[in-house]
């Protein structure tokens, strides 16, 4: 992962009142192959076989978010942990096109209410799946989306949403970006 995301600069400790996810840690990586971007990633989630909701497959994956350097929300690792804990509890994989939501906004002082799961398009295709002992590990990019974008995905589907993203050419690392719909 460091080949793509950059060197691990820090790990995150969870507050004492938060239930840990045994075997899963959260790391901050910088100076990776995408310029001026900091990555917050799970490390160790791929140890777990997670069920696909659309097939009989089991999936091993790592989840990550990307932010402009210097603009990583202080709660980014905690937000990632909240979703990981829920998916691990159900032993469910996060699939492309899924919207992960929680009560209120995802990050303070933004208008984002959920995270969208998709392919790590800013990295070479051959790196989207990594070969490790025991099988393939899929990298899943999560980026914040607005309420209008959530509704659009629900009504029109994720493939139409991704087509809009491609047309819009918005900076998806920007926490001040406008919605695409």
PDB file of C-alpha atoms in Angstrom:
ATOM      1  CA  UNK A   1       0.000   0.000   0.000  1.00  0.00           C
ATOM      2  CA  UNK A   2       2.849   2.391   0.705  1.00  0.00           C
ATOM      3  CA  UNK A   3       3.838   2.128  -2.969  1.00  0.00           C
ATOM      4  CA  UNK A   4       0.536   3.822  -3.837  1.00  0.00           C
ATOM      5  CA  UNK A   5      -0.483   5.847  -0.791  1.00  0.00           C
ATOM      6  CA  UNK A   6       2.968   6.960   0.346  1.00  0.00           C
ATOM      7  CA  UNK A   7       4.830   6.434   3.571  1.00  0.00           C
ATOM      8  CA  UNK A   8       2.832   5.895   6.721  1.00  0.00           C
ATOM      9  CA  UNK A   9       3.213   9.115   8.689  1.00  0.00           C
ATOM     10  CA  UNK A  10       0.969   8.321  11.629  1.00  0.00           C
ATOM     11  CA  UNK A  11      -1.367   5.802  13.108  1.00  0.00           C
ATOM     12  CA  UNK A  12      -4.509   6.679  15.006  1.00  0.00           C
ATOM     13  CA  UNK A  13      -5.562   5.708  18.498  1.00  0.00           C
ATOM     14  CA  UNK A  14      -9.233   5.309  19.205  1.00  0.00           C
ATOM     15  CA  UNK A  15     -10.801   7.058  22.179  1.00  0.00           C
ATOM     16  CA  UNK A  16     -11.150   4.819  25.230  1.00  0.00           C
ATOM     17  CA  UNK A  17     -14.964   4.851  24.985  1.00  0.00           C
ATOM     18  CA  UNK A  18     -14.889   3.414  21.428  1.00  0.00           C
ATOM     19  CA  UNK A  19     -14.995  -0.325  20.867  1.00  0.00           C
ATOM     20  CA  UNK A  20     -11.871  -1.305  18.928  1.00  0.00           C
ATOM     21  CA  UNK A  21     -11.879  -3.412  15.796  1.00  0.00           C
ATOM     22  CA  UNK A  22      -9.315  -6.115  16.673  1.00  0.00           C
ATOM     23  CA  UNK A  23      -6.719  -6.528  13.944  1.00  0.00           C
ATOM     24  CA  UNK A  24      -7.658  -3.315  12.122  1.00  0.00           C
ATOM     25  CA  UNK A  25      -5.622  -0.137  12.429  1.00  0.00           C
ATOM     26  CA  UNK A  26      -5.886   3.226  10.712  1.00  0.00           C
ATOM     27  CA  UNK A  27      -2.970   5.005   9.052  1.00  0.00           C
ATOM     28  CA  UNK A  28      -2.211   8.393   7.532  1.00  0.00           C
ATOM     29  CA  UNK A  29      -0.049   8.237   4.401  1.00  0.00           C
ATOM     30  CA  UNK A  30       1.530  11.109   2.470  1.00  0.00           C
ATOM     31  CA  UNK A  31       3.697  11.679  -0.603  1.00  0.00           C
ATOM     32  CA  UNK A  32       2.141   8.835  -2.576  1.00  0.00           C
ATOM     33  CA  UNK A  33       1.621   8.570  -6.308  1.00  0.00           C
ATOM     34  CA  UNK A  34      -1.263  11.098  -6.302  1.00  0.00           C
ATOM     35  CA  UNK A  35       0.348  14.516  -5.770  1.00  0.00           C
ATOM     36  CA  UNK A  36      -0.747  16.767  -2.886  1.00  0.00           C
ATOM     37  CA  UNK A  37      -3.035  14.121  -1.397  1.00  0.00           C
ATOM     38  CA  UNK A  38      -3.085  12.539   2.055  1.00  0.00           C
ATOM     39  CA  UNK A  39      -4.625   9.088   2.424  1.00  0.00           C
ATOM     40  CA  UNK A  40      -6.364   7.732   5.527  1.00  0.00           C
ATOM     41  CA  UNK A  41      -6.520   3.956   5.234  1.00  0.00           C
ATOM     42  CA  UNK A  42      -7.397   0.804   7.070  1.00  0.00           C
ATOM     43  CA  UNK A  43      -4.497  -1.547   7.710  1.00  0.00           C
ATOM     44  CA  UNK A  44      -5.419  -5.121   8.503  1.00  0.00           C
ATOM     45  CA  UNK A  45      -9.064  -5.149   7.421  1.00  0.00           C
ATOM     46  CA  UNK A  46      -8.010  -7.545   4.663  1.00  0.00           C
ATOM     47  CA  UNK A  47      -7.366 -10.237   7.291  1.00  0.00           C
ATOM     48  CA  UNK A  48     -11.133 -10.732   7.406  1.00  0.00           C
ATOM     49  CA  UNK A  49     -13.179 -12.517   4.779  1.00  0.00           C
ATOM     50  CA  UNK A  50     -16.261 -10.392   4.180  1.00  0.00           C
ATOM     51  CA  UNK A  51     -19.408 -11.440   2.358  1.00  0.00           C
ATOM     52  CA  UNK A  52     -20.601  -9.817  -0.830  1.00  0.00           C
ATOM     53  CA  UNK A  53     -24.242  -8.753  -0.720  1.00  0.00           C
ATOM     54  CA  UNK A  54     -24.628  -9.486  -4.433  1.00  0.00           C
ATOM     55  CA  UNK A  55     -22.949 -12.881  -4.824  1.00  0.00           C
ATOM     56  CA  UNK A  56     -21.589 -15.871  -2.920  1.00  0.00           C
ATOM     57  CA  UNK A  57     -18.071 -14.399  -3.013  1.00  0.00           C
ATOM     58  CA  UNK A  58     -16.007 -13.592   0.004  1.00  0.00           C
ATOM     59  CA  UNK A  59     -13.979 -10.425  -0.288  1.00  0.00           C
ATOM     60  CA  UNK A  60     -10.852  -9.215   1.427  1.00  0.00           C
ATOM     61  CA  UNK A  61     -10.411  -5.469   1.226  1.00  0.00           C
ATOM     62  CA  UNK A  62      -8.829  -2.328   2.590  1.00  0.00           C
ATOM     63  CA  UNK A  63     -10.781   0.943   2.637  1.00  0.00           C
ATOM     64  CA  UNK A  64      -9.279   4.387   2.184  1.00  0.00           C
ATOM     65  CA  UNK A  65     -10.173   8.068   1.869  1.00  0.00           C
ATOM     66  CA  UNK A  66      -8.191  10.791   0.072  1.00  0.00           C
ATOM     67  CA  UNK A  67      -7.914  14.458   1.050  1.00  0.00           C
ATOM     68  CA  UNK A  68      -5.912  17.447  -0.084  1.00  0.00           C
ATOM     69  CA  UNK A  69      -2.700  17.723   1.906  1.00  0.00           C
ATOM     70  CA  UNK A  70      -3.304  19.804   5.024  1.00  0.00           C
ATOM     71  CA  UNK A  71      -7.101  19.423   4.816  1.00  0.00           C
ATOM     72  CA  UNK A  72      -7.642  16.056   6.481  1.00  0.00           C
ATOM     73  CA  UNK A  73     -10.520  16.319   8.966  1.00  0.00           C
ATOM     74  CA  UNK A  74      -9.449  15.495  12.504  1.00  0.00           C
ATOM     75  CA  UNK A  75     -12.273  12.949  12.630  1.00  0.00           C
ATOM     76  CA  UNK A  76     -11.359  11.108   9.401  1.00  0.00           C
ATOM     77  CA  UNK A  77      -9.959   7.972  11.069  1.00  0.00           C
ATOM     78  CA  UNK A  78     -12.840   7.876  13.571  1.00  0.00           C
ATOM     79  CA  UNK A  79     -15.388   8.101  10.740  1.00  0.00           C
ATOM     80  CA  UNK A  80     -13.641   5.287   8.888  1.00  0.00           C
ATOM     81  CA  UNK A  81     -13.614   3.239  12.103  1.00  0.00           C
ATOM     82  CA  UNK A  82     -17.382   3.703  12.603  1.00  0.00           C
ATOM     83  CA  UNK A  83     -18.130   2.218   9.209  1.00  0.00           C
ATOM     84  CA  UNK A  84     -15.520  -0.539   9.496  1.00  0.00           C
ATOM     85  CA  UNK A  85     -16.914  -1.607  12.876  1.00  0.00           C
ATOM     86  CA  UNK A  86     -20.415  -1.940  11.426  1.00  0.00           C
ATOM     87  CA  UNK A  87     -19.335  -3.854   8.342  1.00  0.00           C
ATOM     88  CA  UNK A  88     -17.075  -6.144  10.387  1.00  0.00           C
ATOM     89  CA  UNK A  89     -19.888  -6.862  12.823  1.00  0.00           C
ATOM     90  CA  UNK A  90     -22.016  -8.093   9.927  1.00  0.00           C
ATOM     91  CA  UNK A  91     -18.988  -9.585   8.124  1.00  0.00           C
ATOM     92  CA  UNK A  92     -20.078  -7.631   5.048  1.00  0.00           C
ATOM     93  CA  UNK A  93     -17.872  -6.164   2.322  1.00  0.00           C
ATOM     94  CA  UNK A  94     -18.221  -2.599   1.073  1.00  0.00           C
ATOM     95  CA  UNK A  95     -19.104  -2.803  -2.624  1.00  0.00           C
ATOM     96  CA  UNK A  96     -18.732  -0.358  -5.487  1.00  0.00           C
ATOM     97  CA  UNK A  97     -21.711   1.978  -5.652  1.00  0.00           C
ATOM     98  CA  UNK A  98     -22.637   1.667  -1.965  1.00  0.00           C
ATOM     99  CA  UNK A  99     -23.405   4.746   0.065  1.00  0.00           C
ATOM    100  CA  UNK A 100     -22.297   4.643   3.688  1.00  0.00           C
ATOM    101  CA  UNK A 101     -24.339   6.993   5.861  1.00  0.00           C
ATOM    102  CA  UNK A 102     -24.543   7.986   9.461  1.00  0.00           C
ATOM    103  CA  UNK A 103     -26.616  10.508  11.367  1.00  0.00           C
ATOM    104  CA  UNK A 104     -25.798  14.120  10.452  1.00  0.00           C
ATOM    105  CA  UNK A 105     -22.780  15.202   8.431  1.00  0.00           C
ATOM    106  CA  UNK A 106     -19.770  12.977   7.952  1.00  0.00           C
ATOM    107  CA  UNK A 107     -17.209  15.692   8.687  1.00  0.00           C
ATOM    108  CA  UNK A 108     -17.823  18.853  10.741  1.00  0.00           C
ATOM    109  CA  UNK A 109     -18.212  22.101   8.797  1.00  0.00           C
ATOM    110  CA  UNK A 110     -19.040  20.315   5.519  1.00  0.00           C
ATOM    111  CA  UNK A 111     -22.248  19.478   3.690  1.00  0.00           C
ATOM    112  CA  UNK A 112     -21.306  15.816   3.195  1.00  0.00           C
ATOM    113  CA  UNK A 113     -23.702  13.273   4.698  1.00  0.00           C
ATOM    114  CA  UNK A 114     -22.220  10.019   3.456  1.00  0.00           C
ATOM    115  CA  UNK A 115     -19.296   8.241   1.850  1.00  0.00           C
ATOM    116  CA  UNK A 116     -19.457   6.730  -1.622  1.00  0.00           C
ATOM    117  CA  UNK A 117     -17.573   3.497  -2.374  1.00  0.00           C
ATOM    118  CA  UNK A 118     -15.855   3.151  -5.726  1.00  0.00           C
ATOM    119  CA  UNK A 119     -12.784   1.995  -7.582  1.00  0.00           C
ATOM    120  CA  UNK A 120      -9.442   3.647  -6.784  1.00  0.00           C
ATOM    121  CA  UNK A 121      -9.371   5.389 -10.185  1.00  0.00           C
ATOM    122  CA  UNK A 122      -6.404   7.628  -9.374  1.00  0.00           C
ATOM    123  CA  UNK A 123      -4.154   4.577  -9.169  1.00  0.00           C
ATOM    124  CA  UNK A 124      -3.108   2.194 -11.967  1.00  0.00           C
ATOM    125  CA  UNK A 125      -5.749  -0.465 -12.734  1.00  0.00           C
ATOM    126  CA  UNK A 126      -3.333  -3.272 -11.943  1.00  0.00           C
ATOM    127  CA  UNK A 127      -3.027  -1.945  -8.372  1.00  0.00           C
ATOM    128  CA  UNK A 128      -6.771  -2.026  -7.609  1.00  0.00           C
ATOM    129  CA  UNK A 129      -6.345  -5.604  -6.454  1.00  0.00           C
ATOM    130  CA  UNK A 130      -3.211  -6.681  -4.615  1.00  0.00           C
ATOM    131  CA  UNK A 131      -1.971 -10.253  -4.398  1.00  0.00           C
ATOM    132  CA  UNK A 132      -1.103 -11.283  -0.842  1.00  0.00           C
ATOM    133  CA  UNK A 133      -0.796 -14.544   1.036  1.00  0.00           C
ATOM    134  CA  UNK A 134      -4.204 -16.133   1.056  1.00  0.00           C
ATOM    135  CA  UNK A 135      -5.678 -14.354  -1.971  1.00  0.00           C
ATOM    136  CA  UNK A 136      -6.541 -11.015  -3.486  1.00  0.00           C
ATOM    137  CA  UNK A 137      -7.107  -7.809  -1.521  1.00  0.00           C
ATOM    138  CA  UNK A 138      -9.351  -5.211  -3.146  1.00  0.00           C
ATOM    139  CA  UNK A 139      -8.732  -1.516  -2.533  1.00  0.00           C
ATOM    140  CA  UNK A 140     -11.951   0.465  -2.078  1.00  0.00           C
ATOM    141  CA  UNK A 141     -11.947   4.262  -2.224  1.00  0.00           C
ATOM    142  CA  UNK A 142     -14.504   6.108  -0.095  1.00  0.00           C
ATOM    143  CA  UNK A 143     -15.179   9.782  -0.770  1.00  0.00           C
ATOM    144  CA  UNK A 144     -17.694  12.148   0.819  1.00  0.00           C
ATOM    145  CA  UNK A 145     -20.973  12.950  -0.908  1.00  0.00           C
ATOM    146  CA  UNK A 146     -23.847  15.363  -0.348  1.00  0.00           C
ATOM    147  CA  UNK A 147     -27.462  14.545   0.456  1.00  0.00           C
ATOM    148  CA  UNK A 148     -28.485  15.412  -3.131  1.00  0.00           C
ATOM    149  CA  UNK A 149     -25.837  13.020  -4.451  1.00  0.00           C
ATOM    150  CA  UNK A 150     -27.093  10.281  -2.099  1.00  0.00           C
ATOM    151  CA  UNK A 151     -30.625  10.765  -3.392  1.00  0.00           C
ATOM    152  CA  UNK A 152     -29.445  10.742  -7.009  1.00  0.00           C
ATOM    153  CA  UNK A 153     -27.603   7.440  -6.468  1.00  0.00           C
ATOM    154  CA  UNK A 154     -30.679   5.954  -4.801  1.00  0.00           C
ATOM    155  CA  UNK A 155     -32.979   7.058  -7.631  1.00  0.00           C
ATOM    156  CA  UNK A 156     -30.742   6.739 -10.707  1.00  0.00           C
ATOM    157  CA  UNK A 157     -28.065   4.227  -9.741  1.00  0.00           C
ATOM    158  CA  UNK A 158     -24.356   4.350  -9.131  1.00  0.00           C
ATOM    159  CA  UNK A 159     -23.311   3.994 -12.785  1.00  0.00           C
ATOM    160  CA  UNK A 160     -25.174   7.199 -13.725  1.00  0.00           C
ATOM    161  CA  UNK A 161     -23.627   8.942 -10.712  1.00  0.00           C
ATOM    162  CA  UNK A 162     -20.153   7.894 -11.790  1.00  0.00           C
ATOM    163  CA  UNK A 163     -20.880   9.138 -15.323  1.00  0.00           C
ATOM    164  CA  UNK A 164     -21.790  12.538 -13.827  1.00  0.00           C
ATOM    165  CA  UNK A 165     -18.566  12.530 -11.819  1.00  0.00           C
ATOM    166  CA  UNK A 166     -16.567  11.895 -14.962  1.00  0.00           C
ATOM    167  CA  UNK A 167     -18.333  14.736 -16.784  1.00  0.00           C
ATOM    168  CA  UNK A 168     -18.034  17.208 -13.914  1.00  0.00           C
ATOM    169  CA  UNK A 169     -14.274  16.881 -13.391  1.00  0.00           C
ATOM    170  CA  UNK A 170     -14.639  18.110  -9.794  1.00  0.00           C
ATOM    171  CA  UNK A 171     -11.737  17.757  -7.408  1.00  0.00           C
ATOM    172  CA  UNK A 172     -13.050  14.895  -5.261  1.00  0.00           C
ATOM    173  CA  UNK A 173     -10.329  15.536  -2.656  1.00  0.00           C
ATOM    174  CA  UNK A 174     -11.800  18.995  -1.960  1.00  0.00           C
ATOM    175  CA  UNK A 175     -14.055  19.162   1.100  1.00  0.00           C
ATOM    176  CA  UNK A 176     -15.452  22.454  -0.245  1.00  0.00           C
ATOM    177  CA  UNK A 177     -16.474  21.053  -3.626  1.00  0.00           C
ATOM    178  CA  UNK A 178     -20.019  21.612  -4.856  1.00  0.00           C
ATOM    179  CA  UNK A 179     -22.337  18.672  -5.389  1.00  0.00           C
ATOM    180  CA  UNK A 180     -22.404  17.180  -8.889  1.00  0.00           C
ATOM    181  CA  UNK A 181     -26.229  17.145  -8.913  1.00  0.00           C
TER     182      UNK A 181
END
